[in-house]
Amino acid sequence: VHWYGLMYMIGFAAAWWLGTVRAKAPNSGWTRDQVSDLVFYGAMGVILGGRLGYVFFYNFSKFLADPVWLFKVWDGGMSFHGGLTGVLVAALVFASKHNLRFFRLTDFIAPLVPIGLGAGRLGNFINHELPGRVTDVPWAMAFPHMGPELRHPSALYQFGLEGVVLFIALWWFTSQPRRTGAASGLFLLLYGVFRFSVEFVRLPDPHLGFIAFGWLTMGQLLTLPMIIGGLALI
């Protein structure tokens, strides 16, 4: 049993619980069974999309050298952007099956996601993953196997922003009726801004480094369409 796997379970359980809470609201248009089905579709999208996204966005050369590595999920390697793509594909299938408008569905999903994102970042921190860049801020810490230099705990920054702040903002925003697509747009915009910002203090993937301008990371590049899409939806 791995910490990161436990965090995934926390994220899926939280999404199911929050979804059932929203489904019980008057005139929600949702049933408990629909929420359970939705979480199952979303879980498949997160896992399959997250793995495929990591392989193709971040380490395609390793896949070419060893295609079987794609299935070795116990070796680690999951991508948020791949997971998001997987969830969107799952939402399309779910919306078609239940005759739902796509953006009405993604608006329902948006506030259910941040707790899982935050839990995942805690898993990264416990596993000493996603180390930050060297710094002298008072809360800097040494990472095992990375020498004595003190670094930003960037996974904790992401936990606070992508998990706590994003959840509070979306749960509050969706507590009142909003125009279709607004909650989805707010999710994309806020996550994109948070992720783009934290990348400035997080070490880029060692096998990729900076991909442009001496500072742009793959995470930032993949986040730009989210920011643009979020603004367009809002």
mmCIF file of C-alpha atoms in Angstrom:
data_model
loop_
_atom_site.group_PDB
_atom_site.id
_atom_site.type_symbol
_atom_site.label_atom_id
_atom_site.label_comp_id
_atom_site.label_asym_id
_atom_site.label_seq_id
_atom_site.Cartn_x
_atom_site.Cartn_y
_atom_site.Cartn_z
ATOM 1 C CA VAL A 1 0.000 0.000 0.000
ATOM 2 C CA HIS A 2 1.484 3.354 -1.076
ATOM 3 C CA TRP A 3 0.836 6.804 0.391
ATOM 4 C CA TYR A 4 -0.050 8.215 -3.028
ATOM 5 C CA GLY A 5 -2.603 5.441 -3.579
ATOM 6 C CA LEU A 6 -4.197 6.202 -0.218
ATOM 7 C CA MET A 7 -4.442 9.861 -1.195
ATOM 8 C CA TYR A 8 -6.254 8.878 -4.393
ATOM 9 C CA MET A 9 -8.748 6.926 -2.283
ATOM 10 C CA ILE A 10 -9.268 9.965 -0.040
ATOM 11 C CA GLY A 11 -9.871 12.115 -3.122
ATOM 12 C CA PHE A 12 -12.439 9.741 -4.630
ATOM 13 C CA ALA A 13 -14.213 9.282 -1.283
ATOM 14 C CA ALA A 14 -14.352 13.047 -0.750
ATOM 15 C CA ALA A 15 -15.747 13.590 -4.250
ATOM 16 C CA TRP A 16 -18.462 10.991 -3.605
ATOM 17 C CA TRP A 17 -19.390 12.485 -0.221
ATOM 18 C CA LEU A 18 -19.464 16.092 -1.440
ATOM 19 C CA GLY A 19 -21.399 15.029 -4.530
ATOM 20 C CA THR A 20 -24.059 13.322 -2.416
ATOM 21 C CA VAL A 21 -24.320 16.431 -0.247
ATOM 22 C CA ARG A 22 -24.965 18.542 -3.343
ATOM 23 C CA ALA A 23 -27.372 15.951 -4.745
ATOM 24 C CA LYS A 24 -29.561 16.231 -1.629
ATOM 25 C CA ALA A 25 -30.109 19.951 -2.211
ATOM 26 C CA PRO A 26 -33.655 20.863 -3.371
ATOM 27 C CA ASN A 27 -34.097 20.614 -7.141
ATOM 28 C CA SER A 28 -30.497 19.479 -7.633
ATOM 29 C CA GLY A 29 -31.517 17.129 -10.438
ATOM 30 C CA TRP A 30 -29.093 14.495 -9.117
ATOM 31 C CA THR A 31 -29.555 11.164 -7.381
ATOM 32 C CA ARG A 32 -27.178 9.284 -5.103
ATOM 33 C CA ASP A 33 -26.754 6.536 -7.726
ATOM 34 C CA GLN A 34 -25.841 9.080 -10.408
ATOM 35 C CA VAL A 35 -23.166 10.543 -8.129
ATOM 36 C CA SER A 36 -21.719 7.070 -7.500
ATOM 37 C CA ASP A 37 -21.616 6.372 -11.245
ATOM 38 C CA LEU A 38 -20.037 9.767 -11.885
ATOM 39 C CA VAL A 39 -17.262 9.166 -9.340
ATOM 40 C CA PHE A 40 -16.534 5.781 -10.936
ATOM 41 C CA TYR A 41 -16.267 7.353 -14.408
ATOM 42 C CA GLY A 42 -14.112 10.149 -12.981
ATOM 43 C CA ALA A 43 -11.810 7.716 -11.169
ATOM 44 C CA MET A 44 -11.181 5.801 -14.391
ATOM 45 C CA GLY A 45 -10.508 9.069 -16.194
ATOM 46 C CA VAL A 46 -8.066 10.264 -13.531
ATOM 47 C CA ILE A 47 -6.076 7.027 -13.404
ATOM 48 C CA LEU A 48 -5.940 6.233 -17.127
ATOM 49 C CA GLY A 49 -5.555 9.848 -18.227
ATOM 50 C CA GLY A 50 -3.043 10.665 -15.500
ATOM 51 C CA ARG A 51 -0.797 7.778 -16.463
ATOM 52 C CA LEU A 52 -1.052 8.344 -20.214
ATOM 53 C CA GLY A 53 -0.481 12.067 -19.717
ATOM 54 C CA TYR A 54 2.696 11.497 -17.726
ATOM 55 C CA VAL A 55 4.043 9.014 -20.250
ATOM 56 C CA PHE A 56 3.346 11.126 -23.330
ATOM 57 C CA PHE A 57 3.883 14.634 -21.907
ATOM 58 C CA TYR A 58 6.819 14.038 -19.579
ATOM 59 C CA ASN A 59 8.682 10.824 -20.429
ATOM 60 C CA PHE A 60 7.848 9.683 -23.949
ATOM 61 C CA SER A 61 11.455 8.647 -24.622
ATOM 62 C CA LYS A 62 11.306 6.100 -21.797
ATOM 63 C CA PHE A 63 8.071 4.708 -23.222
ATOM 64 C CA LEU A 64 9.703 4.306 -26.636
ATOM 65 C CA ALA A 65 12.610 2.452 -25.047
ATOM 66 C CA ASP A 66 10.327 0.230 -22.948
ATOM 67 C CA PRO A 67 6.624 0.280 -23.977
ATOM 68 C CA VAL A 68 5.699 -2.091 -21.137
ATOM 69 C CA TRP A 69 6.702 0.690 -18.698
ATOM 70 C CA LEU A 70 3.354 2.333 -19.529
ATOM 71 C CA PHE A 71 1.638 -0.287 -17.360
ATOM 72 C CA LYS A 72 4.094 -0.120 -14.434
ATOM 73 C CA VAL A 73 2.038 2.348 -12.413
ATOM 74 C CA TRP A 74 3.741 1.169 -9.211
ATOM 75 C CA ASP A 75 6.924 2.843 -10.487
ATOM 76 C CA GLY A 76 5.185 6.215 -10.201
ATOM 77 C CA GLY A 77 4.422 8.847 -12.786
ATOM 78 C CA MET A 78 1.028 10.565 -12.975
ATOM 79 C CA SER A 79 0.200 13.872 -14.649
ATOM 80 C CA PHE A 80 -2.500 16.300 -13.505
ATOM 81 C CA HIS A 81 -3.061 17.565 -17.033
ATOM 82 C CA GLY A 82 -3.438 14.007 -18.291
ATOM 83 C CA GLY A 83 -5.834 13.260 -15.450
ATOM 84 C CA LEU A 84 -7.870 16.358 -16.299
ATOM 85 C CA THR A 85 -8.077 15.278 -19.927
ATOM 86 C CA GLY A 86 -9.179 11.823 -18.805
ATOM 87 C CA VAL A 87 -11.902 13.312 -16.593
ATOM 88 C CA LEU A 88 -13.171 15.481 -19.459
ATOM 89 C CA VAL A 89 -13.387 12.442 -21.734
ATOM 90 C CA ALA A 90 -15.192 10.508 -18.982
ATOM 91 C CA ALA A 91 -17.557 13.466 -18.511
ATOM 92 C CA LEU A 92 -18.372 13.464 -22.230
ATOM 93 C CA VAL A 93 -19.257 9.777 -22.060
ATOM 94 C CA PHE A 94 -21.265 10.233 -18.858
ATOM 95 C CA ALA A 95 -23.120 13.272 -20.216
ATOM 96 C CA SER A 96 -24.029 11.403 -23.387
ATOM 97 C CA LYS A 97 -25.238 8.363 -21.436
ATOM 98 C CA HIS A 98 -27.416 10.408 -19.060
ATOM 99 C CA ASN A 99 -28.492 13.079 -21.577
ATOM 100 C CA LEU A 100 -26.837 15.925 -19.647
ATOM 101 C CA ARG A 101 -25.379 19.176 -20.921
ATOM 102 C CA PHE A 102 -21.590 18.896 -20.782
ATOM 103 C CA PHE A 103 -20.845 22.168 -18.977
ATOM 104 C CA ARG A 104 -23.688 21.639 -16.504
ATOM 105 C CA LEU A 105 -21.936 18.377 -15.650
ATOM 106 C CA THR A 106 -18.448 19.891 -15.347
ATOM 107 C CA ASP A 107 -19.878 22.682 -13.170
ATOM 108 C CA PHE A 108 -21.151 19.984 -10.797
ATOM 109 C CA ILE A 109 -17.772 18.210 -10.843
ATOM 110 C CA ALA A 110 -15.550 21.276 -10.327
ATOM 111 C CA PRO A 111 -15.988 21.778 -6.538
ATOM 112 C CA LEU A 112 -15.623 18.031 -5.914
ATOM 113 C CA VAL A 113 -12.059 17.899 -7.258
ATOM 114 C CA PRO A 114 -9.827 20.144 -5.048
ATOM 115 C CA ILE A 115 -9.786 17.909 -1.958
ATOM 116 C CA GLY A 116 -8.381 15.102 -4.112
ATOM 117 C CA LEU A 117 -5.805 17.482 -5.583
ATOM 118 C CA GLY A 118 -4.759 18.598 -2.106
ATOM 119 C CA ALA A 119 -4.529 15.027 -0.853
ATOM 120 C CA GLY A 120 -2.375 14.114 -3.835
ATOM 121 C CA ARG A 121 0.045 16.921 -3.041
ATOM 122 C CA LEU A 122 0.284 15.688 0.550
ATOM 123 C CA GLY A 123 1.185 12.298 -0.892
ATOM 124 C CA ASN A 124 3.909 13.970 -2.952
ATOM 125 C CA PHE A 125 5.257 15.673 0.173
ATOM 126 C CA ILE A 126 5.266 12.490 2.261
ATOM 127 C CA ASN A 127 7.093 10.681 -0.569
ATOM 128 C CA HIS A 128 9.648 13.539 -0.831
ATOM 129 C CA GLU A 129 8.513 14.213 -4.398
ATOM 130 C CA LEU A 130 8.286 17.531 -6.269
ATOM 131 C CA PRO A 131 11.187 19.192 -4.434
ATOM 132 C CA GLY A 132 11.457 22.941 -4.598
ATOM 133 C CA ARG A 133 14.388 25.086 -5.633
ATOM 134 C CA VAL A 134 17.126 26.092 -3.186
ATOM 135 C CA THR A 135 16.071 29.025 -0.992
ATOM 136 C CA ASP A 136 16.789 30.790 2.293
ATOM 137 C CA VAL A 137 13.180 31.394 3.391
ATOM 138 C CA PRO A 138 12.619 30.569 7.100
ATOM 139 C CA TRP A 139 10.426 27.525 6.335
ATOM 140 C CA ALA A 140 12.865 25.939 3.846
ATOM 141 C CA MET A 141 13.684 22.269 4.386
ATOM 142 C CA ALA A 142 16.179 19.647 3.251
ATOM 143 C CA PHE A 143 14.883 16.844 1.027
ATOM 144 C CA PRO A 144 16.228 13.301 1.538
ATOM 145 C CA HIS A 145 18.748 12.202 -1.088
ATOM 146 C CA MET A 146 19.141 15.773 -2.394
ATOM 147 C CA GLY A 147 21.995 17.009 -0.251
ATOM 148 C CA PRO A 148 22.051 19.495 2.619
ATOM 149 C CA GLU A 149 20.632 22.454 0.662
ATOM 150 C CA LEU A 150 17.389 23.896 2.001
ATOM 151 C CA ARG A 151 14.540 24.036 -0.506
ATOM 152 C CA HIS A 152 10.993 25.300 -0.940
ATOM 153 C CA PRO A 153 8.407 22.689 0.178
ATOM 154 C CA SER A 154 6.622 23.264 -3.128
ATOM 155 C CA ALA A 155 4.248 20.313 -2.696
ATOM 156 C CA LEU A 156 2.871 22.013 0.437
ATOM 157 C CA TYR A 157 2.360 25.233 -1.508
ATOM 158 C CA GLN A 158 0.346 23.271 -4.039
ATOM 159 C CA PHE A 159 -1.598 21.559 -1.240
ATOM 160 C CA GLY A 160 -2.581 24.948 0.148
ATOM 161 C CA LEU A 161 -3.468 26.552 -3.167
ATOM 162 C CA GLU A 162 -4.825 23.686 -5.294
ATOM 163 C CA GLY A 163 -6.435 21.923 -2.341
ATOM 164 C CA VAL A 164 -7.554 24.345 0.362
ATOM 165 C CA VAL A 165 -7.935 27.690 -1.424
ATOM 166 C CA LEU A 166 -9.396 26.213 -4.616
ATOM 167 C CA PHE A 167 -11.930 24.150 -2.649
ATOM 168 C CA ILE A 168 -13.097 27.115 -0.550
ATOM 169 C CA ALA A 169 -13.421 29.357 -3.612
ATOM 170 C CA LEU A 170 -15.356 26.817 -5.701
ATOM 171 C CA TRP A 171 -17.583 25.548 -2.886
ATOM 172 C CA TRP A 172 -18.565 29.127 -2.036
ATOM 173 C CA PHE A 173 -18.998 30.104 -5.695
ATOM 174 C CA THR A 174 -21.237 27.127 -6.478
ATOM 175 C CA SER A 175 -23.375 27.529 -3.334
ATOM 176 C CA GLN A 176 -25.529 29.919 -5.368
ATOM 177 C CA PRO A 177 -26.914 29.444 -8.908
ATOM 178 C CA ARG A 178 -24.422 30.572 -11.532
ATOM 179 C CA ARG A 179 -24.448 30.760 -15.309
ATOM 180 C CA THR A 180 -23.545 27.521 -17.045
ATOM 181 C CA GLY A 181 -19.789 27.154 -17.489
ATOM 182 C CA ALA A 182 -18.830 29.732 -14.856
ATOM 183 C CA ALA A 183 -17.743 27.216 -12.208
ATOM 184 C CA SER A 184 -15.809 25.196 -14.772
ATOM 185 C CA GLY A 185 -14.101 28.351 -15.967
ATOM 186 C CA LEU A 186 -13.217 29.427 -12.433
ATOM 187 C CA PHE A 187 -11.693 26.013 -11.730
ATOM 188 C CA LEU A 188 -9.524 26.153 -14.857
ATOM 189 C CA LEU A 189 -8.452 29.749 -14.233
ATOM 190 C CA LEU A 190 -7.574 29.407 -10.549
ATOM 191 C CA TYR A 191 -5.807 26.066 -10.906
ATOM 192 C CA GLY A 192 -3.895 27.400 -13.901
ATOM 193 C CA VAL A 193 -2.737 30.533 -12.063
ATOM 194 C CA PHE A 194 -1.809 28.579 -8.914
ATOM 195 C CA ARG A 195 0.143 25.909 -10.806
ATOM 196 C CA PHE A 196 1.894 28.418 -13.076
ATOM 197 C CA SER A 197 3.003 30.439 -10.031
ATOM 198 C CA VAL A 198 4.299 27.510 -7.948
ATOM 199 C CA GLU A 199 6.360 26.252 -10.882
ATOM 200 C CA PHE A 200 8.686 29.231 -10.307
ATOM 201 C CA VAL A 201 9.823 27.716 -6.983
ATOM 202 C CA ARG A 202 9.527 24.024 -7.926
ATOM 203 C CA LEU A 203 12.347 22.122 -9.598
ATOM 204 C CA PRO A 204 11.516 21.209 -13.194
ATOM 205 C CA ASP A 205 11.522 17.525 -14.090
ATOM 206 C CA PRO A 206 15.225 16.599 -14.297
ATOM 207 C CA HIS A 207 14.935 14.795 -17.638
ATOM 208 C CA LEU A 208 13.157 17.827 -19.176
ATOM 209 C CA GLY A 209 14.595 20.879 -17.455
ATOM 210 C CA PHE A 210 13.417 24.265 -18.712
ATOM 211 C CA ILE A 211 11.876 23.959 -22.149
ATOM 212 C CA ALA A 212 12.066 27.650 -23.205
ATOM 213 C CA PHE A 213 13.412 31.070 -22.204
ATOM 214 C CA GLY A 214 15.515 29.580 -19.418
ATOM 215 C CA TRP A 215 12.513 29.478 -17.055
ATOM 216 C CA LEU A 216 9.430 27.955 -18.732
ATOM 217 C CA THR A 217 8.600 24.447 -17.501
ATOM 218 C CA MET A 218 6.424 21.766 -19.063
ATOM 219 C CA GLY A 219 3.917 22.253 -16.236
ATOM 220 C CA GLN A 220 3.584 25.939 -17.095
ATOM 221 C CA LEU A 221 3.247 25.238 -20.810
ATOM 222 C CA LEU A 222 0.455 22.721 -20.223
ATOM 223 C CA THR A 223 -1.250 25.130 -17.822
ATOM 224 C CA LEU A 224 -1.498 28.049 -20.258
ATOM 225 C CA PRO A 225 -4.450 26.532 -22.202
ATOM 226 C CA MET A 226 -6.260 26.093 -18.874
ATOM 227 C CA ILE A 227 -5.900 29.791 -18.036
ATOM 228 C CA ILE A 228 -7.042 30.844 -21.494
ATOM 229 C CA GLY A 229 -9.939 28.366 -21.498
ATOM 230 C CA GLY A 230 -11.008 29.422 -18.001
ATOM 231 C CA LEU A 231 -11.082 33.099 -18.957
ATOM 232 C CA ALA A 232 -13.041 32.273 -22.115
ATOM 233 C CA LEU A 233 -15.669 30.293 -20.169
ATOM 234 C CA ILE A 234 -16.049 32.985 -17.520
#
